[in-house]
XYZ file of C-alpha atoms in Angstrom:
303
model
C -39.075 -28.705 43.877
C -39.370 -25.377 45.538
C -41.366 -25.433 48.783
C -43.589 -22.400 49.065
C -43.126 -20.085 52.017
C -44.857 -17.082 53.471
C -42.888 -14.208 51.952
C -43.371 -12.023 55.084
C -41.617 -14.661 57.200
C -38.647 -15.229 54.946
C -35.157 -15.556 56.348
C -32.773 -14.268 53.625
C -29.054 -14.861 53.466
C -27.144 -12.273 51.392
C -23.580 -12.937 50.297
C -21.633 -9.993 48.844
C -22.506 -6.689 50.451
C -20.521 -4.304 48.259
C -21.662 -1.205 46.391
C -24.515 -3.040 44.835
C -25.239 -5.857 47.274
C -25.301 -3.672 50.386
C -28.122 -1.413 49.228
C -30.043 -4.422 47.831
C -29.843 -6.198 51.173
C -30.902 -3.065 52.972
C -34.045 -2.844 50.796
C -34.938 -6.392 51.776
C -34.610 -5.415 55.459
C -36.855 -2.420 54.902
C -39.457 -4.694 53.406
C -39.644 -6.610 56.673
C -37.380 -9.589 55.974
C -34.837 -11.077 58.316
C -31.555 -10.589 56.377
C -28.303 -12.161 57.436
C -25.214 -11.144 55.508
C -21.733 -12.411 54.767
C -18.872 -10.427 53.295
C -15.116 -10.173 53.691
C -15.397 -6.446 54.407
C -16.021 -5.449 58.026
C -17.351 -2.099 56.893
C -19.914 -3.792 54.661
C -21.092 -5.983 57.523
C -21.423 -3.054 59.845
C -23.436 -1.172 57.233
C -25.872 -4.075 57.029
C -26.187 -4.168 60.834
C -26.883 -0.481 60.865
C -29.630 -1.049 58.317
C -31.208 -3.619 60.592
C -29.701 -6.836 59.291
C -27.297 -9.234 61.010
C -24.048 -10.943 60.165
C -23.116 -14.651 59.720
C -19.801 -16.061 60.848
C -19.475 -18.072 57.632
C -21.163 -19.018 54.377
C -21.995 -22.381 55.902
C -23.803 -20.788 58.857
C -25.641 -18.397 56.660
C -26.735 -21.147 54.247
C -28.019 -23.490 57.000
C -30.457 -20.943 58.345
C -31.833 -19.341 55.159
C -35.076 -19.766 53.241
C -33.624 -17.763 50.364
C -29.957 -17.015 49.505
C -28.959 -14.090 47.294
C -25.432 -13.565 46.006
C -23.756 -10.528 44.457
C -20.168 -11.442 43.661
C -17.379 -10.175 41.361
C -16.848 -13.069 38.927
C -17.693 -16.639 37.971
C -14.872 -18.158 39.952
C -16.229 -16.535 43.117
C -19.765 -17.741 42.455
C -18.606 -21.277 41.810
C -16.588 -21.301 44.999
C -19.344 -19.845 47.175
C -21.934 -22.367 45.825
C -19.902 -25.457 45.002
C -16.806 -25.156 47.147
C -16.106 -26.789 50.520
C -18.247 -25.182 53.200
C -20.340 -23.549 50.449
C -24.047 -22.974 49.880
C -24.905 -26.291 48.191
C -23.335 -28.367 51.004
C -25.132 -26.506 53.748
C -28.466 -25.135 52.559
C -31.604 -27.200 52.948
C -33.226 -28.721 49.819
C -35.952 -26.374 48.639
C -33.955 -23.283 49.478
C -34.389 -20.692 46.716
C -31.086 -19.400 45.259
C -30.793 -16.061 43.422
C -27.437 -15.116 41.954
C -27.353 -11.452 40.923
C -23.679 -11.385 40.033
C -22.658 -10.652 36.452
C -20.653 -13.677 35.372
C -19.969 -15.850 32.364
C -22.853 -17.881 31.028
C -21.140 -21.238 31.337
C -20.494 -20.741 35.072
C -24.087 -19.672 35.611
C -25.385 -22.821 33.929
C -22.941 -25.101 35.772
C -23.922 -23.753 39.183
C -27.641 -23.925 38.317
C -27.244 -27.595 37.329
C -25.402 -28.351 40.584
C -28.137 -26.591 42.572
C -30.869 -28.577 40.732
C -29.079 -31.838 41.585
C -29.215 -30.784 45.319
C -32.961 -29.978 45.011
C -32.522 -26.270 45.247
C -34.268 -24.025 42.652
C -32.007 -21.304 41.278
C -32.157 -18.267 39.001
C -29.368 -16.172 37.554
C -30.634 -12.571 37.970
C -27.993 -10.007 37.003
C -28.976 -6.353 37.261
C -28.858 -3.085 35.437
C -29.266 0.274 37.005
C -26.048 0.959 38.931
C -25.522 1.965 42.504
C -28.271 4.561 42.317
C -30.763 1.940 41.163
C -29.671 -0.437 43.905
C -30.243 2.243 46.616
C -33.602 3.345 45.161
C -34.861 -0.209 44.490
C -35.339 0.528 40.841
C -32.982 -2.025 39.323
C -33.794 -4.094 36.185
C -33.447 -7.821 36.764
C -32.805 -10.154 33.833
C -33.763 -13.551 35.223
C -32.819 -16.972 33.806
C -34.144 -20.220 35.196
C -37.177 -22.469 35.401
C -40.616 -20.845 35.475
C -41.324 -22.095 38.994
C -38.012 -20.651 40.321
C -38.704 -17.370 38.545
C -42.181 -17.161 40.081
C -40.747 -17.837 43.523
C -37.965 -15.246 43.153
C -40.042 -12.497 41.608
C -41.647 -11.056 44.846
C -38.195 -10.613 46.316
C -36.742 -9.130 43.161
C -39.645 -6.663 43.061
C -38.438 -5.293 46.406
C -35.011 -4.530 44.929
C -36.010 -3.616 41.380
C -38.604 -1.970 39.191
C -38.437 -4.134 36.060
C -38.275 -7.897 36.275
C -37.964 -9.890 33.017
C -37.886 -13.691 32.724
C -35.384 -14.276 29.959
C -35.672 -18.074 29.689
C -33.652 -21.039 30.895
C -30.605 -20.997 33.161
C -27.883 -18.653 31.906
C -30.113 -16.443 29.791
C -30.167 -13.758 32.403
C -26.365 -13.516 32.090
C -26.776 -13.566 28.290
C -29.187 -10.670 28.412
C -26.896 -8.675 30.722
C -23.746 -9.021 28.643
C -25.610 -8.387 25.373
C -27.269 -5.261 26.787
C -23.926 -3.902 28.103
C -22.179 -4.614 24.847
C -24.814 -2.386 23.153
C -24.228 0.255 25.833
C -20.420 0.173 25.560
C -20.507 0.415 21.775
C -23.071 3.183 21.768
C -21.240 5.224 24.506
C -18.069 5.158 22.314
C -20.106 6.262 19.258
C -21.723 9.154 21.140
C -18.381 10.166 22.630
C -16.637 10.133 19.242
C -19.407 12.336 17.812
C -19.003 14.924 20.598
C -15.173 14.914 20.137
C -15.589 15.398 16.373
C -18.156 18.193 17.011
C -15.621 20.026 19.195
C -12.957 19.765 16.497
C -15.372 21.152 13.963
C -16.480 24.052 16.154
C -20.018 22.758 16.848
C -21.335 23.525 20.309
C -22.037 20.423 22.449
C -25.460 21.643 23.447
C -26.421 22.235 19.831
C -25.377 18.706 18.917
C -27.367 17.334 21.808
C -30.449 19.351 20.931
C -30.343 17.942 17.410
C -29.288 14.391 17.904
C -31.518 13.797 20.939
C -34.526 14.320 18.688
C -33.098 12.899 15.455
C -31.797 9.595 14.212
C -28.757 9.685 16.514
C -30.963 9.378 19.600
C -29.912 6.614 22.041
C -29.766 6.051 25.799
C -26.110 6.857 26.030
C -26.912 10.285 24.598
C -30.290 11.172 26.128
C -29.937 9.670 29.598
C -26.192 9.617 30.145
C -24.601 12.308 27.920
C -20.817 11.995 28.194
C -20.042 15.732 28.082
C -20.864 18.351 30.722
C -23.876 20.596 30.240
C -26.790 18.935 28.385
C -27.837 16.588 31.236
C -27.064 18.038 34.694
C -27.499 14.595 36.395
C -24.935 12.800 34.162
C -21.556 11.880 35.625
C -19.951 14.288 33.138
C -21.115 17.105 35.411
C -19.385 15.672 38.482
C -15.955 14.988 37.011
C -16.979 11.477 35.891
C -17.461 10.037 39.352
C -18.754 6.566 38.629
C -22.289 5.438 38.565
C -20.900 2.487 36.510
C -17.128 2.384 36.486
C -15.125 1.824 33.338
C -13.522 -1.267 34.867
C -16.983 -2.807 35.254
C -17.861 -1.993 31.654
C -14.643 -3.661 30.554
C -15.483 -6.733 32.591
C -18.872 -7.022 30.850
C -17.350 -6.423 27.432
C -14.812 -9.170 28.081
C -17.656 -11.516 29.182
C -19.438 -10.712 25.883
C -16.329 -11.505 23.889
C -15.836 -14.798 25.750
C -19.415 -15.697 24.924
C -19.003 -14.639 21.299
C -15.915 -16.805 20.886
C -17.518 -19.853 22.541
C -20.723 -19.539 20.507
C -19.115 -18.552 17.252
C -20.898 -15.179 16.997
C -19.308 -12.334 15.051
C -19.082 -9.129 17.197
C -16.507 -6.901 15.592
C -17.774 -3.750 17.185
C -17.938 -5.458 20.565
C -14.340 -6.508 20.114
C -13.288 -2.931 19.279
C -15.251 -1.613 22.267
C -13.537 -4.015 24.592
C -10.143 -2.998 23.141
C -10.901 0.697 23.612
C -12.130 0.301 27.151
C -9.073 -1.892 27.966
C -6.804 0.963 26.810
C -8.878 3.504 28.807
C -8.759 1.358 32.012
C -5.005 0.662 31.604
C -4.357 4.382 31.231
C -5.744 5.066 34.710
C -9.446 5.156 33.991
C -10.444 2.121 35.926
C -12.338 4.025 38.617
C -13.722 6.593 36.283
C -17.329 6.441 35.073
C -17.505 4.532 31.780
C -18.738 7.670 30.018
C -15.409 9.189 30.817
C -14.050 7.391 27.794
C -14.834 10.664 25.981
C -11.793 12.092 27.811
C -9.606 9.252 26.499
C -10.850 9.777 22.970
C -10.225 13.502 23.289
C -6.733 12.845 24.547
C -7.168 14.616 27.874
């Protein structure tokens, strides 16, 4: 069972200080917490130190001294190794330590790690995020949180430092389920919006005119009105800075593949999700891996 602690006195270990994890850890430092980080990148560790945090020599050292441990890692295999592997979190953290995994991984891995943590007496939530690098820096992320109610309640004050919207999705693994379902919607809708703009170009319809109409008509969706994939209508969208990524195409492909894995294991029919994954795979393999995911409009246009 989770042992309550004074939130202002928390010692937080943060593993994975990349484009998302680094700013998230920095926001915890700004809120007054003692944050110790671990990452394979020297630059990432230096950035945390410059923000006021400190570095750990190993995962084991970080785990032994932490009240709360947050992870932001690339894939399920990394999460399982960090938590369940030799010298990992579960072998070195104290029972009662709160565990928060904000990686985007497969549902099965999330549930397996949560079960292993529970067996060690450590409450855990899977809390993947939406909002990109900008949201991580601004502390406005959306957290989709799976896990027991008590663990969610314990994690929420810390998640509120790093995010604006915190939603308890249900039992372990449902945070990951929410993330991959949401991003499947996003990937499909971005392709649809992009195809419409490419068709409009071929038909001689001005992009701004299409935006003005569809943004207030039945074609309205987030991919159009908040992240328009063509230059002009939305000055802040990546389309106006040569598709420099807020959310890279390779990350979208990762999430679409996770959605397909989950669809296959659960027996769900997701034909549009499968097509979206295939299109993003072709886009990434053609050199678009580091391009913003909205840049798929260029692939569809053939440029």
